Short mmCIF file of C-alpha atoms and ligand atoms in Angstrom, two decimals:
data_model
loop_
_atom_site.label_atom_id
_atom_site.label_comp_id
_atom_site.label_asym_id
_atom_site.label_seq_id
_atom_site.Cartn_x
_atom_site.Cartn_y
_atom_site.Cartn_z
CA MET A 10 4.93 0.62 23.72
CA ARG A 11 1.67 1.99 24.83
CA VAL A 12 1.20 5.71 23.74
CA LEU A 13 -1.69 7.77 25.06
CA VAL A 14 -2.15 10.37 22.29
CA THR A 15 -4.71 13.51 22.79
CA GLY A 16 -6.24 15.22 19.79
CA GLY A 17 -5.62 12.12 17.58
CA ALA A 18 -8.60 13.02 15.49
CA GLY A 19 -6.98 16.35 14.41
CA PHE A 20 -4.73 17.02 11.52
CA ILE A 21 -1.21 16.51 13.16
CA GLY A 22 -2.57 14.01 15.77
CA SER A 23 -4.14 11.81 13.15
CA ALA A 24 -0.61 11.89 11.29
CA VAL A 25 0.92 10.89 14.57
CA VAL A 26 -1.25 8.14 15.31
CA ARG A 27 -1.13 6.70 11.74
CA HIS A 28 2.65 6.80 12.20
CA LEU A 29 2.87 5.12 15.74
CA VAL A 30 0.39 2.44 14.66
CA LEU A 31 1.14 1.42 11.12
CA GLU A 32 5.01 2.39 11.00
CA ARG A 33 6.15 1.70 14.74
CA GLY A 34 3.48 -1.05 15.72
CA TYR A 35 2.72 0.64 18.81
CA GLU A 36 -0.65 0.54 20.93
CA VAL A 37 -2.24 3.90 20.83
CA LEU A 38 -5.10 5.26 22.83
CA ASN A 39 -6.58 8.33 21.14
CA VAL A 40 -8.23 10.64 23.68
CA ASP A 41 -10.18 13.08 21.59
CA LYS A 42 -13.23 15.20 22.25
CA LEU A 43 -14.13 15.31 18.55
CA THR A 44 -14.88 18.98 18.18
CA TYR A 45 -15.58 20.47 14.73
CA ALA A 46 -11.72 19.88 14.09
CA GLY A 47 -11.71 16.26 14.97
CA ASN A 48 -12.34 13.90 12.20
CA LEU A 49 -12.62 10.05 12.50
CA SER A 50 -12.37 9.60 8.94
CA SER A 51 -8.77 10.88 9.20
CA LEU A 52 -8.20 7.59 10.93
CA ARG A 53 -9.67 5.14 8.34
CA ALA A 54 -6.27 3.44 7.90
CA VAL A 55 -6.29 2.49 11.55
CA GLU A 56 -9.67 2.22 12.77
CA ASN A 57 -10.00 -1.56 12.71
CA HIS A 58 -6.28 -2.04 13.61
CA PRO A 59 -5.93 -4.17 16.91
CA GLY A 60 -3.36 -1.51 18.10
CA TYR A 61 -5.81 1.48 18.01
CA ARG A 62 -8.51 2.60 20.37
CA LEU A 63 -10.58 5.67 20.77
CA LEU A 64 -11.89 7.42 23.91
CA ARG A 65 -14.18 10.24 23.21
CA ALA A 66 -13.45 12.49 26.01
CA ASP A 67 -12.52 16.14 27.01
CA ILE A 68 -9.00 16.44 28.28
CA ALA A 69 -10.19 18.87 30.95
CA ASP A 70 -12.39 16.33 32.38
CA ARG A 71 -10.20 15.16 35.35
CA ALA A 72 -12.18 11.93 36.29
CA ALA A 73 -12.13 10.65 32.59
CA MET A 74 -8.26 11.51 32.28
CA ALA A 75 -7.45 9.72 35.66
CA GLU A 76 -9.57 6.75 34.38
CA ALA A 77 -7.82 6.75 30.92
CA PHE A 78 -4.35 6.60 32.64
CA THR A 79 -5.42 3.79 35.12
CA SER A 80 -7.01 1.75 32.43
CA PHE A 81 -4.63 2.19 29.58
CA ALA A 82 -1.52 2.41 31.65
CA PRO A 83 0.56 4.40 29.01
CA GLN A 84 4.20 4.43 28.81
CA ARG A 85 4.16 7.64 26.97
CA VAL A 86 1.83 10.66 26.38
CA MET A 87 1.89 12.74 23.45
CA HIS A 88 -0.33 15.74 24.03
CA LEU A 89 -1.72 17.47 20.86
CA ALA A 90 -5.48 18.14 21.79
CA ALA A 91 -5.97 21.96 21.34
CA GLU A 92 -8.09 24.46 19.93
CA THR A 93 -5.81 25.86 17.03
CA HIS A 94 -7.36 28.15 14.52
CA VAL A 95 -6.11 31.75 15.23
CA ASP A 96 -9.09 33.50 13.51
CA ARG A 97 -11.42 31.44 15.67
CA SER A 98 -9.56 32.49 18.65
CA ILE A 99 -10.10 36.13 17.95
CA THR A 100 -13.90 35.69 17.36
CA GLY A 101 -14.08 33.76 20.77
CA ALA A 102 -11.23 32.67 22.86
CA ALA A 103 -13.23 30.82 25.62
CA ASP A 104 -12.72 27.38 24.28
CA PHE A 105 -9.25 27.94 23.76
CA MET A 106 -8.65 28.84 27.51
CA HIS A 107 -10.89 25.85 28.30
CA THR A 108 -8.91 23.41 26.37
CA ASN A 109 -5.35 24.77 25.80
CA VAL A 110 -4.89 26.04 29.38
CA MET A 111 -7.25 24.11 31.73
CA GLY A 112 -7.06 20.91 29.54
CA THR A 113 -3.41 20.89 29.54
CA PHE A 114 -3.53 21.50 33.37
CA ALA A 115 -5.95 18.55 33.86
CA LEU A 116 -3.90 16.32 31.78
CA LEU A 117 -0.79 17.26 33.46
CA GLU A 118 -2.20 16.51 36.97
CA ALA A 119 -3.72 13.09 35.71
CA ALA A 120 -0.28 12.22 34.21
CA ARG A 121 1.52 13.26 37.66
CA ALA A 122 -0.89 11.04 39.63
CA TYR A 123 -0.47 8.09 37.44
CA TRP A 124 3.46 8.70 37.22
CA SER A 125 3.78 8.94 40.95
CA GLY A 126 2.36 5.55 41.47
CA LEU A 127 4.86 3.81 39.06
CA GLU A 128 8.01 2.15 40.35
CA GLY A 129 11.46 1.26 38.90
CA GLU A 130 11.75 1.06 35.08
CA ASP A 131 8.13 1.95 34.37
CA ARG A 132 8.63 5.26 36.22
CA GLU A 133 12.15 5.99 34.84
CA LYS A 134 10.99 5.30 31.19
CA PHE A 135 7.67 7.36 31.35
CA GLY A 136 7.55 10.43 29.39
CA PHE A 137 4.96 13.36 28.49
CA LEU A 138 5.53 15.32 25.34
CA HIS A 139 3.61 18.61 25.11
CA VAL A 140 3.20 19.74 21.58
CA SER A 141 3.08 23.47 20.92
CA THR A 142 3.69 26.09 18.26
CA ASP A 143 6.37 28.67 17.17
CA GLU A 144 3.57 31.33 17.50
CA VAL A 145 4.43 31.49 21.29
CA TYR A 146 7.63 33.41 20.33
CA GLY A 147 5.68 36.22 18.85
CA SER A 148 6.79 37.80 15.55
CA LEU A 149 10.17 38.35 13.82
CA GLY A 150 11.39 41.10 11.68
CA PRO A 151 13.07 40.36 8.22
CA GLU A 152 16.06 38.78 9.94
CA GLY A 153 16.77 35.98 12.49
CA LEU A 154 15.31 32.75 13.65
CA PHE A 155 13.35 31.48 16.71
CA SER A 156 15.56 29.14 18.82
CA GLU A 157 14.62 27.32 22.03
CA THR A 158 15.69 30.35 24.06
CA THR A 159 13.79 33.00 22.30
CA PRO A 160 11.55 34.80 24.99
CA TYR A 161 7.89 34.12 24.79
CA ASP A 162 5.94 37.15 23.30
CA PRO A 163 2.53 35.72 22.00
CA SER A 164 0.05 37.86 19.96
CA SER A 165 -3.08 36.09 19.51
CA PRO A 166 -5.54 34.50 22.07
CA TYR A 167 -4.48 31.21 20.43
CA SER A 168 -0.95 31.73 20.91
CA ALA A 169 -1.27 33.21 24.32
CA SER A 170 -3.13 30.03 25.36
CA LYS A 171 -0.58 27.68 23.79
CA ALA A 172 2.21 29.85 25.70
CA ALA A 173 0.40 29.50 29.09
CA SER A 174 0.31 25.66 28.45
CA ASP A 175 3.94 25.46 27.61
CA HIS A 176 4.79 27.07 30.93
CA LEU A 177 2.57 24.69 32.81
CA ALA A 178 4.14 21.85 30.98
CA HIS A 179 7.74 23.20 31.98
CA ALA A 180 6.63 23.96 35.57
CA TRP A 181 5.22 20.53 36.03
CA HIS A 182 8.75 19.26 35.18
CA ARG A 183 10.55 21.87 37.38
CA THR A 184 8.39 21.52 40.53
CA TYR A 185 7.10 17.90 40.46
CA GLY A 186 9.97 16.29 38.35
CA LEU A 187 7.34 14.97 35.70
CA PRO A 188 9.44 13.98 32.78
CA VAL A 189 7.94 16.55 30.26
CA VAL A 190 9.49 17.54 27.03
CA VAL A 191 7.91 20.37 24.88
CA SER A 192 8.05 20.65 21.14
CA ASN A 193 7.51 24.19 19.32
CA CYS A 194 6.84 23.67 15.56
CA SER A 195 6.22 26.07 12.76
CA ASN A 196 3.15 25.87 10.32
CA ASN A 197 2.24 22.41 9.18
CA TYR A 198 0.59 21.49 5.96
CA GLY A 199 -0.22 18.19 4.17
CA PRO A 200 -3.29 15.62 3.89
CA PHE A 201 -6.25 15.72 6.16
CA HIS A 202 -5.87 19.46 7.00
CA PHE A 203 -9.22 21.02 7.89
CA PRO A 204 -10.13 23.43 5.35
CA GLU A 205 -10.24 26.45 7.41
CA LYS A 206 -6.47 26.85 7.19
CA LEU A 207 -4.70 28.65 4.45
CA ILE A 208 -3.37 25.74 2.21
CA PRO A 209 -6.51 23.52 2.05
CA LEU A 210 -8.76 26.59 1.90
CA THR A 211 -6.76 27.75 -1.15
CA ILE A 212 -6.76 24.54 -2.88
CA LEU A 213 -10.62 23.93 -2.47
CA LYS A 214 -11.59 27.36 -3.20
CA ALA A 215 -9.36 27.23 -6.41
CA LEU A 216 -11.13 24.09 -7.54
CA ARG A 217 -14.57 25.67 -7.04
CA GLY A 218 -13.38 28.81 -9.05
CA GLU A 219 -13.85 31.05 -6.09
CA PRO A 220 -11.84 34.16 -4.99
CA LEU A 221 -8.59 33.05 -2.93
CA PRO A 222 -8.41 35.31 -0.09
CA VAL A 223 -4.95 36.63 0.96
CA TYR A 224 -4.73 38.61 4.19
CA GLY A 225 -3.27 42.32 3.74
CA LYS A 226 -0.69 42.22 1.05
CA GLY A 227 0.37 38.45 1.39
CA GLU A 228 3.65 39.71 2.70
CA ASN A 229 3.57 37.60 6.07
CA VAL A 230 6.22 34.95 6.20
CA ARG A 231 5.66 31.30 7.54
CA ASP A 232 8.09 28.38 7.76
CA TRP A 233 6.24 25.48 6.30
CA LEU A 234 6.66 21.79 7.41
CA TYR A 235 5.18 18.70 5.85
CA VAL A 236 2.95 17.18 8.53
CA GLU A 237 4.51 13.65 8.24
CA ASP A 238 7.90 15.16 8.87
CA HIS A 239 6.38 16.64 11.98
CA ALA A 240 4.92 13.31 13.02
CA ARG A 241 8.38 11.69 12.73
CA ALA A 242 9.91 14.41 14.72
CA LEU A 243 7.38 14.10 17.52
CA ASP A 244 8.02 10.43 17.70
CA LEU A 245 11.80 10.95 17.91
CA ILE A 246 11.48 13.76 20.74
CA ALA A 247 8.91 11.67 22.58
CA GLU A 248 11.49 8.74 22.59
CA HIS A 249 14.76 10.65 22.85
CA GLY A 250 14.24 14.14 24.12
CA ARG A 251 15.68 15.11 27.28
CA PRO A 252 13.07 15.97 30.15
CA GLY A 253 12.62 19.54 30.97
CA GLN A 254 13.93 20.51 27.40
CA THR A 255 12.28 22.38 24.59
CA TYR A 256 12.97 21.19 20.89
CA ASN A 257 12.02 23.57 18.04
CA VAL A 258 10.73 21.70 14.86
CA GLY A 259 10.82 23.50 11.48
CA GLY A 260 11.50 22.65 7.89
CA ARG A 261 13.60 25.65 6.69
CA ASN A 262 11.12 26.50 4.23
CA GLU A 263 10.13 30.23 4.56
CA ARG A 264 7.54 31.40 2.20
CA ARG A 265 5.34 34.55 2.02
CA ASN A 266 1.72 33.83 2.07
CA ILE A 267 1.45 35.20 -1.38
CA ASP A 268 4.03 33.02 -2.74
CA VAL A 269 2.25 29.94 -1.20
CA VAL A 270 -0.82 30.66 -2.78
CA THR A 271 0.62 31.39 -6.03
CA ARG A 272 2.64 27.83 -5.91
CA ILE A 273 -0.77 26.21 -5.35
CA CYS A 274 -2.18 27.82 -8.43
CA VAL A 275 0.83 27.06 -10.42
CA VAL A 276 0.38 23.24 -9.29
CA LEU A 277 -3.22 23.26 -10.07
CA ASP A 278 -2.61 24.91 -13.58
CA THR A 279 -0.59 21.70 -14.41
CA LEU A 280 -2.99 19.29 -12.71
CA ARG A 281 -6.22 20.83 -13.68
CA PRO A 282 -5.51 22.68 -16.94
CA GLU A 283 -9.12 23.08 -17.77
CA THR A 284 -9.72 25.67 -15.02
CA ALA A 285 -6.34 27.49 -15.35
CA PRO A 286 -5.05 30.26 -14.87
CA HIS A 287 -6.01 29.90 -11.07
CA GLY A 288 -3.77 32.95 -10.14
CA GLU A 289 -6.36 35.09 -11.47
CA LEU A 290 -8.64 34.12 -8.59
CA ILE A 291 -6.25 35.77 -5.93
CA ALA A 292 -7.93 38.51 -3.96
CA PHE A 293 -6.26 40.49 -1.27
CA VAL A 294 -8.74 40.88 1.71
CA GLU A 295 -8.45 42.99 5.07
CA ASP A 296 -5.51 41.84 7.28
CA ARG A 297 -6.03 39.83 10.43
CA PRO A 298 -5.82 41.96 13.58
CA GLY A 299 -2.47 41.39 15.40
CA HIS A 300 -1.18 39.37 12.26
CA ASP A 301 2.50 38.26 13.15
CA GLN A 302 4.84 39.35 10.40
CA ARG A 303 7.28 36.53 10.20
CA TYR A 304 7.98 33.22 11.75
CA ALA A 305 11.03 31.08 11.13
CA ILE A 306 12.52 28.27 12.96
CA ASP A 307 15.96 27.31 13.94
CA ALA A 308 15.86 23.49 14.28
CA THR A 309 19.47 22.92 14.91
CA LYS A 310 19.09 21.34 18.26
CA LEU A 311 16.61 18.86 16.86
CA GLU A 312 18.70 18.01 13.85
CA THR A 313 22.18 17.83 15.69
CA GLU A 314 20.99 16.16 19.05
CA LEU A 315 18.40 13.77 17.62
CA GLY A 316 19.54 13.40 14.10
CA TRP A 317 16.13 14.67 12.61
CA ARG A 318 15.85 16.03 9.06
CA ALA A 319 12.88 16.98 6.95
CA GLU A 320 12.28 14.79 4.13
CA GLU A 321 10.02 17.13 1.99
CA THR A 322 11.01 20.62 0.78
CA PHE A 323 7.99 23.08 0.19
CA ASP A 324 7.85 22.37 -3.45
CA THR A 325 7.53 18.41 -3.00
CA GLY A 326 5.26 18.66 -0.20
CA ILE A 327 2.91 21.17 -1.77
CA GLU A 328 2.52 19.10 -4.88
CA LYS A 329 1.79 15.97 -2.73
CA THR A 330 -0.83 18.00 -0.89
CA VAL A 331 -2.61 19.36 -3.89
CA ARG A 332 -2.77 15.76 -5.42
CA TRP A 333 -4.01 14.56 -2.05
CA TYR A 334 -6.89 16.96 -2.18
CA LEU A 335 -7.69 16.26 -5.86
CA ASP A 336 -7.83 12.51 -5.17
CA ASN A 337 -9.64 12.52 -1.78
CA SER A 338 -12.85 14.49 -2.08
CA TRP A 339 -14.48 11.73 -0.03
CA TRP A 340 -12.57 13.08 2.96
CA TRP A 341 -13.00 16.87 2.50
CA GLN A 342 -16.64 17.05 0.90
CA PRO A 343 -18.53 15.97 4.02
CA LEU A 344 -16.74 18.95 6.16
CA GLU A 345 -18.32 21.62 4.03
CA ASN A 346 -21.17 21.52 6.15
CA ARG A 347 -18.99 22.39 9.12
CA TYR A 348 -17.04 25.09 7.37
CA ALA A 349 -17.89 26.74 4.13
CA GLY A 350 -15.11 28.87 3.65
CA GLN A 351 -16.35 32.02 5.26
CA ARG A 352 -14.23 34.70 6.94
CA LEU A 353 -13.46 34.40 10.56
CA GLY A 354 -11.66 36.53 13.11
CA VAL A 355 -12.67 39.96 11.98
CA ILE A 356 -13.53 42.39 14.83
CA ALA A 357 -16.92 44.21 13.78
CA GLY A 358 -16.17 47.98 14.06
CA GLY A 359 -13.10 47.43 15.71
CA LYS A 360 -9.29 47.29 14.93
CA ALA A 361 -9.98 45.09 12.02
P1 NAD B 408 -6.44 20.35 15.08
O1 NAD B 408 -7.42 21.61 15.26
O2 NAD B 408 -6.44 19.88 13.54
O3 NAD B 408 -6.98 19.21 15.96
C1 NAD B 408 -7.11 19.40 17.24
C2 NAD B 408 -7.71 17.91 17.86
O4 NAD B 408 -8.02 18.13 19.23
C3 NAD B 408 -9.04 17.72 17.38
O5 NAD B 408 -9.29 16.38 16.91
C4 NAD B 408 -10.01 17.96 18.37
O6 NAD B 408 -11.29 17.21 18.45
C5 NAD B 408 -9.22 17.68 19.71
N1 NAD B 408 -9.78 18.50 20.86
C6 NAD B 408 -9.90 19.84 20.92
N2 NAD B 408 -10.41 20.21 22.14
C7 NAD B 408 -10.21 18.89 22.92
C8 NAD B 408 -10.59 18.71 24.16
N3 NAD B 408 -11.01 19.62 24.97
N4 NAD B 408 -10.34 17.41 24.56
C9 NAD B 408 -10.00 16.44 23.75
N5 NAD B 408 -9.75 16.75 22.36
C10 NAD B 408 -9.88 17.92 21.98
O7 NAD B 408 -5.07 20.63 15.31
P2 NAD B 408 -3.64 20.45 14.78
O8 NAD B 408 -3.37 21.50 13.80
O9 NAD B 408 -3.59 18.93 14.56
O10 NAD B 408 -2.63 20.80 15.98
C11 NAD B 408 -2.29 19.73 16.83
C12 NAD B 408 -1.41 20.34 18.06
O11 NAD B 408 -0.12 20.75 17.28
C13 NAD B 408 -1.91 21.55 18.81
O12 NAD B 408 -1.57 21.47 20.09
C14 NAD B 408 -1.18 22.72 17.95
O13 NAD B 408 -1.22 23.89 19.00
C15 NAD B 408 0.01 22.18 17.61
N6 NAD B 408 0.74 22.93 16.45
C16 NAD B 408 -0.04 23.01 15.25
C17 NAD B 408 0.54 23.52 14.13
C18 NAD B 408 -0.17 23.56 12.88
O14 NAD B 408 0.29 24.05 11.84
N7 NAD B 408 -1.29 23.20 12.71
C19 NAD B 408 1.99 23.96 14.19
C20 NAD B 408 2.44 23.88 15.38
C21 NAD B 408 1.88 23.39 16.40
#
């Protein structure tokens, strides 16, 4: 099986590449622009594997994508490349429109041109998985869950750009028949997560004895999924998902942000008692503009149709994650010159 993965040097993409190459024995072409979020050291486990190749390219570069399809001849595409940090999208949305919207468009067009030239079984078996987020659905109140039929209602420039890309992906199926499947997943966490996101940011700041910023009152709820559970779900959806369908992915692990940060502090108190209690470092800061209150996923369709189950609970996954950051400073220390933990996504003199 030859799989073209985009964004394979990112957090989830690298978990997908490691899973496909090492667990499944697939051949992978990783198409990645290597932005600030792309990190080849996340792929150390596969970099010398004969089944792995890297193409450093922008997915919005149509000529480069056409060439990638022709030369690699993928049987499957898993599209994860994106700009992904909500706070950065508030500070500057241009890169989000370029990659998430125009990049997805360019990739769909390249896939369509390639797939149109296939015949017989090659054409029948070809598949394109577009990987997206539950943030496209907007915000929930205290009750209810997002399902595959929840109307789109994105709040941030990031989620609006992902919503646009999801619509393009579905349209390329409905209009051209391209066998596209879309997945919408809740918040991921785990090893190799860039330190601008809540969980790694909290772990690394706590290790340095710095204040642990919690937006607003920390009441916002996210539904957390361990990244390797997501990688397995994506593999399953790419293989068995029905073209034209959406599959929601989530771990049934809702937590308030303050509870996530507190839990990390408790785990660190055990693993690093010399700097305990870490909870004293928690500092409430100005909220994010347009901050969605609650996300929660109903993953019944994925569970019943494709038989997927998350293997980690939040407590087992967070402990693994904290241990991983403690044991792998070789991975995160070099990133500190790319991002030093500063606040992003605050609008000067504006709403926030
Ligand atoms: P990430 O920010 O860690 O990595 C993104 C990768 O895409 C990087 O390697 C980057 O170099 C690459 N990239 C960016 N622009 C590119 C371009 N123009 N051309 C080629 N490569 C480019 O992202 P992630 O957290 O791993 O998310 C992967 C996908 O999963 C995204 O589509 C995201 O929307 C989706 N998703 C993420 C989460 C989450 O919690 N992180 C949850 C649900 C869905």
